[in-house]
Amino acid sequence: MAGIFPSVEWVTSFKDRLNNDEQYARIAKNWEGDLMFDIQPGGVLTEAVQIYLDLWHGKCRDAYIIDDQHAPEKEAAFVLKAPFPNFARVLQGDLHPMQAMLTRKLDVKGNMPYMMRNVPTVLDFVRCAQDNTNALLGE
Amino acid sequence: MQPVLTIDLSTGAVGEFVIPVEWERHFLGGASLAARMLYDHLTPELDPLSPEAPLLFLNGPLSGTSGPVTGRFVVCALSPATGLWGESNCGGFWAPELRKAGYDGVWITGRSDQPVYIWIHDGEVALRSAKDHWGLDTYTTQEKIAAELNAGKPSIACIGPAGEAQIPMALILCDHGRVAGRTGMGAVMGAKNLKAVAVKGTQPIPLHDPQTYTAIRSAANRALRQDTLSQSVREMGSAAASDYFDYLGSMPKRGFTRGLMEGVEVISGATIAETILVGITACHACVIACGRVVALEDGKKRKGPEYETLVGFGPILWLLDAAVATRMGELCDRYGMDAISASNTISFAITLFELGIITLADTGGLALAWGDAAVVEELVHLMGKNQGFGSQLAQGARALGRRYGSEERAVQVNGLEVANHDPRGLSGMALVYATSPRGACHNQSDYFMVEIGSADDALGMQYFSRQEGAAKAANVAIHQDWRTIFNALVVCFFGNVPPQTIVDLINPACGLDWTIQDMLLAGERAWNLKRAINNRLGLTRANDKLPQPLLEPLPDGGAAGFVVDFDAMLDAYYTARSWDPQSGYPTRDKLISLDLGWVADDLWPQT
């Protein structure tokens, strides 16, 4: 079970999904860069949640919710930041990730040339995240 | 807005035109207001290159106010390229200097018997000889005139040899290579023996409520600076999304006949950022700074190519060298020639040569071939000088097609060459090209950005699949109306500013109490006014079409095999617009609903 987004169960399941998805492995075979979801309070989420994902050559090497015990040694190469309701709309397929970025609903920080060169990888990563999402906080 | 300066170059008479308040309320400024001012003058009998033809430079109500992306002005006239509505806007610093000089526009008629330039300085106006500057390229012209004026740092909008030769793709250039590129406004200047308009001002720019405006524009600029799209464009220029456009099959290649090209990733803003980029430039008060400064083998810093030049002098000509695109873009700028039209027309010439329709006898011995940078460079020189085979190309793709009996193969609409966003990859561009008031233009609506996600629900827009058909027609119309407001204000499309913020800026700037819906209505009004101008010039539904090459499937790439269902899309568009399907005119009821009853009486005279 994927668990509720955002939760430890969701993150664990997402890591497994990325590591077992053949399409993602193929499309993301050249991707090098860790990533952080910076989920800001909004809707039913009252405190920020940050999810770290170490993505490398089509696999997810590590994934966890950042807290006192788990934190990356350095800032992730890419940070996706948005209030929880916007993350929820993307994961439910109600908001295209590019639309979210271009209509100021999702901030993206990181190496933008690299990101733009790898839009297909990013979109397939989002597909996996959507497939991994059965339930959202508050549902 | 401030008065519009009127200058008759035949007599030297100078005057002022005060814009009626009602016109400002209906059209705001920029291209929309220009359409209102020019409406009575643009008749089928008017020769766009005659002394009688007016040429209008106009600001918008936000020009030069240090608001987000507000450094632009527009130039409008009857287009010598299309014979229809001509409009092209431009960044840099010219607009704010004109405002600070006490004017918001310059209405130019007549023809000087000798080359001249206009010098506008804090309410003073002078006509000065340009005999020594005639024949100079655009950058040298600016240097010479600035040195001659010795008045701080004036902004100088000028033409090059292409404008002097009145070729239909001649542009107007100012500052660091900012251009009013399309529809041949440079040719209209050249026909008036007008080399340049230099402006310098020191007066404050008038705003209705400067205190409120300043607070809102400061916050808006801070937000825009942090915006993801802004940061991408700052980092990679206007070619930031070129890799994505290629992936989607929207980046045209080899004369719009291919979807794939090995190694095309070098044609991208990302590659330029990682290789030849040495700096960035910005227009007045812009927090984005899309301008590229690059260094090639000679180490000299020069303007780098934006997306259209990079693709036009790249994959469209089967070339893969950002340095070549940079050099060709600079040549076009120096001659004063639109890079989109120039590269598109060259690609069409190569197509016709490949088919045996154009021969060595026509080209003066030049063998035209895909991927031959040396031949392309020779053609650009010949076009800019209006010499030899270049003088045929300089008339544009439609004229070249007519000359060789192949007009249907020219990738143009109504005389303007298609910009570098293939509608087979992003279908909304089919309607944009077919219905734009100035021909196949991407600056009346950059709907390709909507196709990749920039669909703002605050405007009532939806996000459709990129190859959806008739369902997106109304969405295209909304976006055209919204961008018509941008061209009225005159602000830059790269500014990813929330619609409500734009309303919040306009209201204190102009003393209005508008909503987003009021803005969209004003956009729709001006869109229909430009349509009516074109209808009176002879445009009908038969003009709303795509060139044949874009109605044929690509063999490969992200849009392979797909062709838009154009007829269904156009039908739906007409319904969304309330345009008469037989004539192609806006209906009388539609015009009246837009407070354009006076136009309705012209298009639909009552017996």
XYZ file of C-alpha atoms in Angstrom:
746
model
C 0.000 0.000 0.000
C 1.236 3.453 -0.914
C -0.096 5.154 2.171
C -1.373 8.678 2.511
C 0.518 11.538 0.908
C 2.608 12.831 2.609
C 3.669 10.004 4.919
C 6.589 7.656 5.570
C 4.568 4.863 3.952
C 4.024 6.931 0.799
C 7.726 7.727 0.537
C 8.774 4.101 1.010
C 6.301 2.915 -1.568
C 7.349 5.635 -4.020
C 10.983 4.567 -3.738
C 9.986 0.982 -4.524
C 7.868 2.090 -7.456
C 10.664 4.153 -9.000
C 13.041 1.235 -8.636
C 10.634 -1.189 -10.301
C 9.226 0.929 -13.115
C 10.798 -0.093 -16.431
C 9.605 2.986 -18.299
C 11.045 5.324 -15.694
C 14.313 3.381 -15.658
C 14.596 3.806 -19.421
C 13.631 7.478 -19.646
C 15.616 8.538 -16.588
C 18.710 6.472 -17.333
C 20.901 9.581 -17.589
C 19.363 11.565 -14.736
C 21.737 12.599 -11.983
C 20.378 14.736 -9.205
C 18.654 14.498 -5.856
C 15.383 16.257 -5.282
C 13.306 17.604 -2.425
C 9.567 18.115 -2.180
C 9.108 21.157 0.049
C 5.431 20.843 0.935
C 4.237 24.037 2.538
C 1.257 24.303 4.911
C -2.085 24.731 3.235
C -5.470 23.069 3.280
C -5.398 20.295 5.878
C -1.610 20.382 6.196
C -0.649 22.592 9.104
C 3.124 22.131 9.181
C 5.632 21.931 6.348
C 6.809 18.495 5.241
C 9.989 17.903 3.268
C 10.621 14.713 1.328
C 14.108 13.864 0.091
C 14.695 11.639 -2.962
C 18.124 10.607 -4.216
C 17.610 9.953 -7.942
C 20.413 8.476 -9.992
C 20.412 6.864 -13.431
C 16.801 5.753 -13.378
C 16.804 4.522 -9.811
C 15.951 5.979 -6.419
C 18.898 5.318 -4.122
C 17.344 6.795 -0.997
C 14.095 8.412 0.085
C 12.858 9.749 3.406
C 10.965 12.500 5.152
C 13.435 15.035 6.468
C 13.390 15.325 10.265
C 15.819 15.478 13.182
C 17.133 11.997 12.417
C 17.148 12.125 8.612
C 18.564 14.996 6.632
C 20.722 15.236 3.517
C 24.306 16.380 3.941
C 23.745 19.188 1.471
C 20.804 20.898 -0.167
C 19.180 18.827 -2.882
C 20.053 19.701 -6.471
C 16.387 20.397 -7.200
C 13.707 21.723 -4.887
C 10.006 21.636 -5.767
C 8.121 23.935 -3.414
C 4.370 24.465 -3.205
C 1.529 24.507 -0.697
C 0.033 21.090 0.003
C -3.157 21.649 -2.046
C -1.075 22.302 -5.176
C 1.015 19.167 -4.651
C -2.248 17.305 -4.125
C -3.715 18.575 -7.419
C -0.614 17.511 -9.320
C -0.604 14.059 -7.726
C -4.300 13.627 -8.459
C -3.739 14.578 -12.089
C -5.887 17.700 -11.816
C -2.965 20.049 -12.465
C -0.287 19.349 -15.055
C 3.151 19.798 -13.479
C 4.263 22.175 -16.243
C 1.074 24.176 -15.787
C 1.738 24.297 -12.053
C 5.222 25.664 -12.711
C 4.193 28.168 -15.379
C 1.207 29.516 -13.440
C 3.212 30.120 -10.276
C 1.647 27.253 -8.298
C 4.908 25.317 -8.009
C 8.346 26.841 -7.508
C 11.267 24.957 -8.973
C 14.832 25.677 -7.896
C 17.951 24.069 -9.256
C 19.898 23.703 -12.464
C 17.228 24.876 -14.912
C 19.194 24.090 -18.077
C 19.515 20.504 -16.855
C 15.847 20.402 -15.923
C 14.710 21.738 -19.319
C 16.870 19.215 -21.124
C 15.213 16.461 -19.147
C 11.546 17.412 -19.161
C 10.528 13.900 -20.307
C 12.275 12.454 -17.245
C 10.577 14.940 -14.965
C 7.158 14.184 -16.441
C 7.673 10.436 -16.076
C 8.810 10.929 -12.497
C 5.521 12.745 -11.874
C 3.624 9.883 -13.530
C 5.200 7.477 -11.054
C 4.307 9.770 -8.169
C 0.719 9.948 -9.384
C 0.535 6.171 -9.747
C 1.821 5.890 -6.197
C -0.869 8.132 -4.747
C -4.048 6.441 -3.581
C -4.986 8.811 -0.810
C -4.197 12.328 0.333
C -4.015 13.769 3.801
C -7.506 14.776 4.879
C -9.348 12.368 2.592
C -1.381 59.441 -21.621
C 0.716 62.301 -22.888
C 0.223 63.878 -26.326
C 1.327 62.263 -29.541
C 3.851 64.273 -31.507
C 2.858 64.757 -35.151
C 5.519 65.335 -37.785
C 5.040 65.854 -41.515
C 8.391 65.092 -43.091
C 7.335 66.656 -46.396
C 6.767 70.085 -44.871
C 8.615 69.843 -41.581
C 5.423 70.788 -39.746
C 5.347 69.659 -36.126
C 2.266 69.474 -33.914
C 0.615 67.566 -31.109
C -2.382 65.278 -30.942
C -4.156 64.906 -27.621
C -5.594 61.417 -27.223
C -9.319 61.560 -26.419
C -10.063 60.197 -22.957
C -12.695 57.874 -24.369
C -10.104 56.280 -26.664
C -7.825 55.619 -23.716
C -10.720 54.079 -21.788
C -11.609 51.817 -24.665
C -8.148 50.906 -25.917
C -5.669 51.730 -23.116
C -2.688 52.458 -25.381
C -0.075 50.754 -27.531
C -1.233 48.674 -30.476
C -4.902 48.853 -29.503
C -4.921 52.638 -29.367
C -2.869 52.704 -32.557
C -5.593 50.698 -34.296
C -8.126 53.301 -33.226
C -5.927 56.183 -34.378
C -5.095 54.570 -37.715
C -8.532 53.131 -38.483
C -9.675 55.918 -40.796
C -6.324 56.157 -42.577
C -5.699 52.533 -43.565
C -7.648 52.230 -46.789
C -7.282 49.777 -49.686
C -6.042 52.635 -51.870
C -3.181 53.573 -49.537
C 0.324 52.642 -50.656
C 2.191 51.732 -47.442
C 5.367 53.243 -48.869
C 3.759 56.503 -49.997
C 4.246 59.829 -48.235
C 0.581 59.775 -47.206
C 0.952 56.529 -45.253
C 1.158 57.266 -41.511
C 3.770 55.595 -39.325
C 2.910 55.583 -35.640
C 5.244 54.951 -32.718
C 3.210 54.575 -29.533
C 3.762 53.837 -25.862
C 1.398 52.163 -23.481
C 0.180 53.532 -20.150
C 2.760 51.460 -18.276
C 5.696 52.120 -20.617
C 8.727 53.314 -18.721
C 7.113 53.119 -15.289
C 9.582 50.571 -13.899
C 6.731 48.140 -13.497
C 7.341 44.534 -14.454
C 8.512 44.247 -18.102
C 7.179 47.686 -19.031
C 9.989 49.010 -21.231
C 8.310 48.606 -24.594
C 6.758 50.649 -27.399
C 4.960 49.619 -30.575
C 5.241 50.729 -34.196
C 2.135 50.480 -36.386
C 1.304 51.255 -40.008
C -0.099 49.663 -43.123
C 2.302 46.768 -43.628
C 4.318 46.644 -46.863
C 4.853 42.938 -46.162
C 1.212 41.930 -45.901
C -0.856 44.858 -47.164
C -2.741 44.490 -43.887
C -2.467 45.764 -40.330
C 1.192 46.255 -39.447
C 2.346 46.098 -35.839
C 5.616 45.331 -34.154
C 6.734 46.125 -30.638
C 10.189 46.606 -29.247
C 12.031 46.723 -25.928
C 15.133 48.592 -24.888
C 14.961 52.115 -23.513
C 13.278 54.094 -26.285
C 9.793 54.005 -24.745
C 10.795 55.424 -21.352
C 12.949 58.106 -22.977
C 10.028 59.251 -25.143
C 7.748 59.388 -22.102
C 10.334 61.376 -20.160
C 10.604 63.713 -23.147
C 6.925 64.556 -22.730
C 5.292 62.454 -25.435
C 3.654 59.061 -25.683
C 3.772 58.702 -29.413
C 5.091 59.983 -32.712
C 2.798 60.141 -35.762
C 4.905 60.517 -38.888
C 3.650 61.309 -42.377
C 5.199 62.723 -45.528
C 8.589 62.107 -47.069
C 11.684 64.159 -46.567
C 13.503 65.131 -49.761
C 16.781 64.256 -48.045
C 17.600 61.588 -45.451
C 16.821 62.884 -41.966
C 16.519 61.751 -38.407
C 14.180 63.094 -35.752
C 15.626 64.332 -32.471
C 13.183 64.625 -29.567
C 14.602 66.056 -26.364
C 12.443 67.199 -23.430
C 9.659 68.655 -25.537
C 11.995 69.996 -28.217
C 11.801 68.513 -31.684
C 14.299 68.830 -34.506
C 14.770 67.315 -37.930
C 18.458 66.734 -38.599
C 20.269 65.593 -41.683
C 21.042 61.909 -41.955
C 22.925 62.157 -45.222
C 26.121 61.056 -43.524
C 24.357 58.132 -41.852
C 22.484 56.784 -44.885
C 23.916 53.427 -45.807
C 25.244 52.674 -42.330
C 24.205 49.577 -40.429
C 21.965 49.889 -37.393
C 24.635 49.667 -34.697
C 26.949 52.118 -36.440
C 24.026 54.466 -37.018
C 23.295 54.529 -33.302
C 26.946 55.219 -32.458
C 27.253 58.058 -34.989
C 24.016 59.774 -34.036
C 24.700 59.452 -30.309
C 28.133 61.002 -30.814
C 26.679 63.775 -32.931
C 23.970 64.623 -30.391
C 26.314 64.520 -27.416
C 23.303 64.502 -25.093
C 23.961 61.896 -22.477
C 22.632 58.562 -23.593
C 19.747 58.968 -26.040
C 17.811 55.956 -27.258
C 17.838 55.698 -31.036
C 15.371 53.655 -33.081
C 16.817 53.324 -36.548
C 16.859 51.410 -39.803
C 19.694 49.813 -41.707
C 20.308 49.388 -45.431
C 17.331 47.008 -45.704
C 14.973 49.709 -44.492
C 16.548 52.252 -46.794
C 15.905 49.839 -49.669
C 12.308 49.487 -48.431
C 12.345 45.710 -48.464
C 9.173 44.310 -46.867
C 10.993 42.490 -44.064
C 12.926 45.564 -42.906
C 12.936 46.155 -39.172
C 13.540 48.970 -36.706
C 16.302 48.447 -34.138
C 17.244 50.313 -30.989
C 19.720 50.046 -28.138
C 21.432 46.670 -27.649
C 19.777 44.932 -30.578
C 16.157 45.253 -29.562
C 13.942 45.140 -32.633
C 10.489 45.869 -33.947
C 11.087 43.029 -36.342
C 7.960 42.019 -38.129
C 5.629 43.413 -40.805
C 8.184 45.731 -42.379
C 7.940 48.857 -40.267
C 11.559 49.635 -41.218
C 10.551 49.841 -44.870
C 7.922 52.453 -44.025
C 10.628 54.508 -42.300
C 12.907 54.102 -45.284
C 10.173 55.235 -47.655
C 9.987 58.468 -45.686
C 13.736 59.013 -45.924
C 13.740 58.687 -42.151
C 16.883 57.028 -40.807
C 16.200 57.246 -37.086
C 14.162 58.663 -34.244
C 16.405 59.645 -31.334
C 14.844 60.444 -27.965
C 16.043 61.684 -24.609
C 14.014 62.949 -21.694
C 14.409 63.932 -18.079
C 10.866 64.671 -16.983
C 8.908 62.491 -14.549
C 6.575 59.917 -16.060
C 2.958 60.745 -15.285
C 0.920 58.282 -13.240
C -2.558 58.783 -11.791
C -1.634 57.494 -8.328
C 2.147 57.121 -8.198
C 2.313 56.151 -4.522
C -0.023 53.195 -4.862
C 1.502 52.201 -8.180
C 5.034 52.229 -6.821
C 4.161 49.931 -3.929
C 2.433 47.426 -6.195
C 5.097 47.449 -8.877
C 7.855 46.918 -6.327
C 6.128 43.846 -4.949
C 5.318 42.634 -8.463
C 8.937 42.972 -9.545
C 10.151 41.073 -6.489
C 7.719 38.249 -7.205
C 8.617 38.222 -10.886
C 12.302 38.053 -10.063
C 11.696 34.870 -8.039
C 9.364 33.276 -10.566
C 10.573 29.952 -11.971
C 9.947 30.962 -15.580
C 11.772 34.264 -15.055
C 14.758 32.457 -13.633
C 14.762 30.022 -16.540
C 14.641 32.831 -19.089
C 17.293 34.771 -17.208
C 19.513 31.703 -17.227
C 18.797 30.435 -20.741
C 17.183 33.301 -22.629
C 14.108 32.977 -24.813
C 15.375 29.568 -25.954
C 14.951 28.185 -22.422
C 12.320 25.674 -23.500
C 13.799 24.792 -26.889
C 14.677 21.232 -25.828
C 11.088 20.710 -24.776
C 9.721 22.210 -28.000
C 11.957 19.837 -29.922
C 10.714 16.882 -27.870
C 7.117 17.879 -28.631
C 7.770 18.161 -32.355
C 7.141 21.891 -32.347
C 10.634 23.027 -33.327
C 10.568 23.158 -37.140
C 13.407 21.677 -39.161
C 14.556 21.582 -42.786
C 11.951 23.942 -44.164
C 9.187 22.609 -41.882
C 9.520 19.080 -43.313
C 11.308 17.159 -40.560
C 10.712 16.507 -36.904
C 14.059 15.039 -35.946
C 17.627 16.200 -36.412
C 20.543 14.426 -34.830
C 22.510 16.676 -32.518
C 19.790 19.333 -32.312
C 20.369 19.703 -28.562
C 23.102 22.224 -29.380
C 20.300 24.515 -30.545
C 19.112 25.417 -27.087
C 19.309 28.088 -24.474
C 20.840 25.511 -22.148
C 23.731 24.764 -24.503
C 24.375 28.449 -25.112
C 24.404 29.022 -21.346
C 26.983 26.280 -20.966
C 29.202 27.272 -23.906
C 29.346 30.788 -25.390
C 27.333 32.871 -22.924
C 29.372 35.593 -21.222
C 26.660 37.966 -20.000
C 23.033 39.027 -20.030
C 21.204 42.240 -20.904
C 17.898 43.749 -19.883
C 15.442 46.327 -21.164
C 14.243 49.217 -19.007
C 13.835 48.100 -15.379
C 13.407 44.451 -16.361
C 14.140 41.915 -13.634
C 14.289 39.013 -16.097
C 17.100 40.042 -18.485
C 16.462 37.650 -21.365
C 19.117 39.273 -23.584
C 22.151 37.106 -24.326
C 25.740 38.319 -24.605
C 27.996 35.735 -26.181
C 31.620 35.485 -27.248
C 32.615 33.543 -30.366
C 36.088 32.629 -31.619
C 37.190 36.254 -31.935
C 36.468 36.845 -28.257
C 34.364 39.892 -29.024
C 31.191 40.268 -26.950
C 28.068 40.408 -29.094
C 24.328 39.904 -28.919
C 23.446 36.240 -28.681
C 20.565 34.646 -30.550
C 17.068 34.389 -29.132
C 14.906 31.357 -29.875
C 13.581 32.492 -33.247
C 17.012 33.324 -34.645
C 18.573 30.213 -33.139
C 16.021 27.959 -34.830
C 15.638 30.074 -37.975
C 19.353 30.033 -38.719
C 19.611 26.561 -37.228
C 17.402 23.502 -37.799
C 15.128 25.227 -40.330
C 18.161 25.540 -42.598
C 19.523 22.159 -41.396
C 22.293 23.935 -39.515
C 23.496 23.022 -36.034
C 25.848 25.731 -34.897
C 24.918 28.403 -32.362
C 27.875 30.471 -33.576
C 26.438 30.524 -37.105
C 23.033 31.544 -35.759
C 24.721 34.274 -33.736
C 26.557 35.660 -36.764
C 23.521 35.475 -39.053
C 21.382 37.135 -36.393
C 23.904 39.945 -36.120
C 24.007 40.373 -39.891
C 20.218 40.606 -39.992
C 20.282 43.152 -37.169
C 22.961 45.247 -38.847
C 21.198 45.253 -42.221
C 17.937 45.857 -40.358
C 16.118 42.751 -41.516
C 13.763 40.420 -39.658
C 15.556 37.150 -38.862
C 12.367 35.054 -38.873
C 11.300 36.219 -42.329
C 14.845 36.087 -43.684
C 15.613 32.541 -42.537
C 12.177 31.251 -43.485
C 12.469 32.709 -46.990
C 15.953 31.273 -47.449
C 14.651 27.850 -46.417
C 11.874 28.186 -48.988
C 14.421 29.083 -51.664
C 16.433 25.970 -50.811
C 13.238 23.894 -51.050
C 12.483 25.299 -54.503
C 16.088 24.783 -55.587
C 15.941 21.184 -54.407
C 12.785 20.709 -56.479
C 14.448 22.211 -59.526
C 12.033 25.132 -59.625
C 14.804 27.596 -58.843
C 18.007 27.004 -60.803
C 21.586 28.213 -60.833
C 20.554 30.689 -63.508
C 18.152 32.258 -61.001
C 20.568 32.298 -58.073
C 23.501 33.816 -59.940
C 25.397 30.568 -59.716
C 24.849 29.904 -56.012
C 24.052 26.244 -55.379
C 21.492 26.245 -52.576
C 21.654 23.327 -50.175
C 20.558 22.362 -46.688
C 23.191 22.812 -44.035
C 25.456 25.095 -46.070
C 26.309 27.988 -43.754
C 28.508 29.755 -46.297
C 25.707 29.960 -48.864
C 23.266 31.139 -46.207
C 25.656 33.906 -45.215
C 26.036 34.972 -48.840
C 22.254 35.066 -49.231
C 21.824 37.183 -46.098
C 24.314 39.702 -47.487
C 22.546 39.782 -50.844
C 19.171 40.251 -49.168
C 20.380 42.993 -46.866
C 21.916 44.828 -49.810
C 18.886 44.068 -51.983
C 21.181 42.791 -54.693
C 21.050 39.967 -57.227
C 19.093 36.883 -56.187
C 18.899 38.439 -52.733
C 16.529 41.077 -54.048
C 14.065 38.280 -54.887
C 14.372 36.760 -51.421
C 14.092 40.146 -49.761
C 10.497 40.408 -50.943
C 9.609 37.509 -48.643
C 8.394 33.940 -49.033
C 4.978 34.731 -50.516
C 6.462 36.914 -53.238
C 9.128 34.314 -53.969
C 6.456 31.643 -54.249
C 4.392 33.752 -56.609
C 7.424 34.464 -58.747
C 8.102 30.764 -59.198
C 4.506 29.543 -59.293
C 4.748 27.854 -55.910
C 2.961 30.168 -53.504
C 1.153 27.280 -51.809
C 4.492 25.838 -50.651
C 5.616 29.057 -48.952
C 5.363 28.693 -45.167
C 3.590 31.986 -44.579
C 0.133 33.350 -43.884
C -1.072 36.524 -45.549
C 2.455 37.556 -46.427
C 4.135 37.061 -43.064
C 6.436 34.097 -42.692
C 5.498 31.553 -40.025
C 7.401 31.844 -36.757
C 9.263 28.845 -35.409
C 6.525 27.051 -33.502
C 5.090 24.206 -35.563
C 1.328 23.729 -35.079
C 1.679 20.004 -35.701
C 3.387 19.781 -32.316
C 1.243 22.364 -30.549
C -2.056 22.603 -32.395
C -3.330 25.903 -31.007
C -0.695 27.680 -33.067
C -2.686 26.715 -36.168
C -5.451 29.119 -35.180
C -2.981 31.705 -33.943
C -1.202 31.841 -37.294
C -4.377 31.725 -39.371
C -6.267 34.454 -37.519
C -3.550 36.837 -36.363
C -4.209 40.346 -37.657
C -0.650 40.646 -38.924
C -0.063 37.267 -40.606
C 1.635 34.183 -39.214
C 2.753 35.744 -36.012
C 3.573 34.376 -32.565
C 3.386 37.741 -30.837
C -0.350 38.268 -31.019
C -0.603 35.089 -28.971
C 2.267 32.916 -27.767
C -0.177 30.064 -27.408
C 2.709 27.608 -27.515
C 3.345 28.600 -23.903
C -0.257 27.765 -23.031
C 0.208 24.396 -24.713
C 3.095 23.560 -22.405
C 1.259 24.692 -19.298
C 0.832 28.446 -19.076
C -2.976 28.246 -18.965
C -4.083 30.681 -16.293
C -7.444 29.820 -14.774
C -7.790 33.421 -13.587
C -8.459 34.233 -17.251
C -11.002 31.454 -17.595
C -8.550 29.381 -19.566
C -8.301 25.615 -19.522
C -5.421 23.264 -20.125
C -5.933 21.122 -23.227
C -3.896 18.323 -24.717
C -1.284 19.768 -27.050
C -2.837 18.209 -30.154
C -6.479 18.757 -29.206
C -8.587 20.248 -31.986
C -11.735 22.356 -32.043
C -12.225 22.085 -28.288
C -9.440 24.586 -27.664
C -10.674 27.253 -30.101
C -12.357 29.388 -27.437
C -9.257 29.048 -25.272
C -7.147 30.432 -28.115
C -9.512 33.386 -28.457
C -9.228 34.188 -24.738
C -5.464 34.073 -24.947
C -5.432 36.345 -28.010
C -7.600 38.842 -26.130
C -5.289 38.708 -23.133
C -2.161 39.170 -25.218
C -3.868 42.028 -27.045
C -3.913 43.752 -23.660
C -0.195 43.072 -23.285
C 0.351 44.699 -26.677
C -1.797 47.657 -25.617
C 0.105 48.233 -22.408
C 2.916 47.553 -24.171
C 4.485 44.881 -21.924
C 6.639 41.864 -22.622
C 5.187 38.351 -22.931
C 8.091 36.955 -20.900
C 6.715 38.618 -17.777
C 4.889 35.804 -15.992
C 2.875 38.285 -13.944
C -0.459 37.140 -12.453
C -3.421 38.672 -14.310
C -4.793 40.247 -11.141
C -1.457 41.942 -10.512
C -1.599 43.495 -13.966
C -5.062 44.832 -13.201
C -3.779 46.112 -9.864
C -1.034 47.988 -11.711
C -3.229 49.481 -14.408
C -5.845 50.862 -12.066
C -3.571 53.254 -10.113
C -1.530 54.017 -13.234
C -4.558 55.085 -15.270
C -7.179 56.001 -12.662
C -9.354 53.051 -13.554
C -11.368 50.597 -11.507
C -11.125 47.618 -13.812
C -11.352 43.883 -13.296
C -9.773 41.048 -15.259
C -13.027 40.785 -17.201
C -12.825 44.473 -18.130
C -9.326 43.820 -19.417
C -10.388 40.843 -21.489
C -13.244 42.885 -22.938
C -10.834 45.655 -23.947
C -8.602 43.021 -25.520
C -11.484 41.529 -27.450
C -12.518 45.015 -28.585
C -9.098 45.760 -30.036
C -8.777 42.289 -31.575
C -12.018 42.885 -33.437
C -11.012 46.408 -34.413
C -7.806 45.111 -36.002
C -9.877 42.443 -37.732
C -12.215 45.121 -39.058
C -9.268 47.155 -40.355
C -8.111 44.075 -42.249
C -11.624 43.316 -43.477
C -11.812 46.811 -44.922
C -8.450 46.156 -46.586
C -9.938 43.094 -48.259
C -9.333 40.246 -45.805
C -12.009 37.551 -45.693
C -12.421 34.072 -44.279
C -10.448 32.758 -47.242
C -7.375 34.412 -45.713
C -7.709 32.407 -42.495
C -5.654 29.442 -43.563
C -2.489 27.472 -42.995
C 0.147 26.959 -45.674
C 0.105 23.526 -47.300
C 3.397 22.296 -45.778
C 1.911 22.601 -42.284
C -1.069 20.481 -43.332
C 1.145 17.547 -44.228
C 2.337 15.071 -41.574
C 5.926 15.064 -40.407
C 7.766 11.771 -40.942
C 9.411 11.706 -37.534
C 9.783 13.406 -34.179
C 7.331 14.304 -31.444
C 4.567 15.260 -33.863
C 5.103 12.505 -36.435
C 2.008 11.649 -38.432
C -0.216 14.318 -36.904
C -2.090 17.007 -38.817
C -4.475 19.477 -37.226
C -8.157 19.266 -38.116
C -7.961 22.833 -39.260
C -11.434 23.304 -40.739
C -13.123 22.111 -37.556
C -10.860 24.293 -35.447
C -11.619 27.346 -37.558
C -15.372 26.725 -37.427
C -15.204 26.525 -33.648
C -13.075 29.648 -33.533
C -15.602 31.584 -35.596
C -18.331 30.489 -33.215
C -16.269 31.575 -30.218
C -15.573 34.926 -31.856
C -19.098 35.528 -33.200
C -17.645 36.125 -36.643
C -19.743 35.714 -39.747
C -18.719 32.396 -41.336
C -19.320 33.600 -44.881
C -17.552 36.941 -44.929
C -15.131 36.511 -42.076
C -16.294 39.811 -40.594
C -17.187 40.252 -36.929
C -20.971 40.271 -36.812
C -22.788 43.537 -36.368
C -24.110 42.411 -32.983
C -20.626 41.471 -31.818
C -19.233 44.855 -32.827
C -22.033 46.713 -31.099
C -21.542 44.659 -27.929
C -17.908 45.809 -27.938
C -18.828 49.517 -28.265
C -17.690 49.367 -31.877
C -20.987 50.430 -33.406
C -19.166 52.948 -35.591
C -17.181 50.054 -37.068
C -20.336 48.005 -37.548
C -21.737 50.771 -39.725
C -18.665 50.504 -41.963
C -18.617 46.719 -42.255
C -22.355 46.232 -42.324
C -23.836 49.397 -43.881
C -27.553 49.617 -43.271
C -29.653 50.339 -46.304
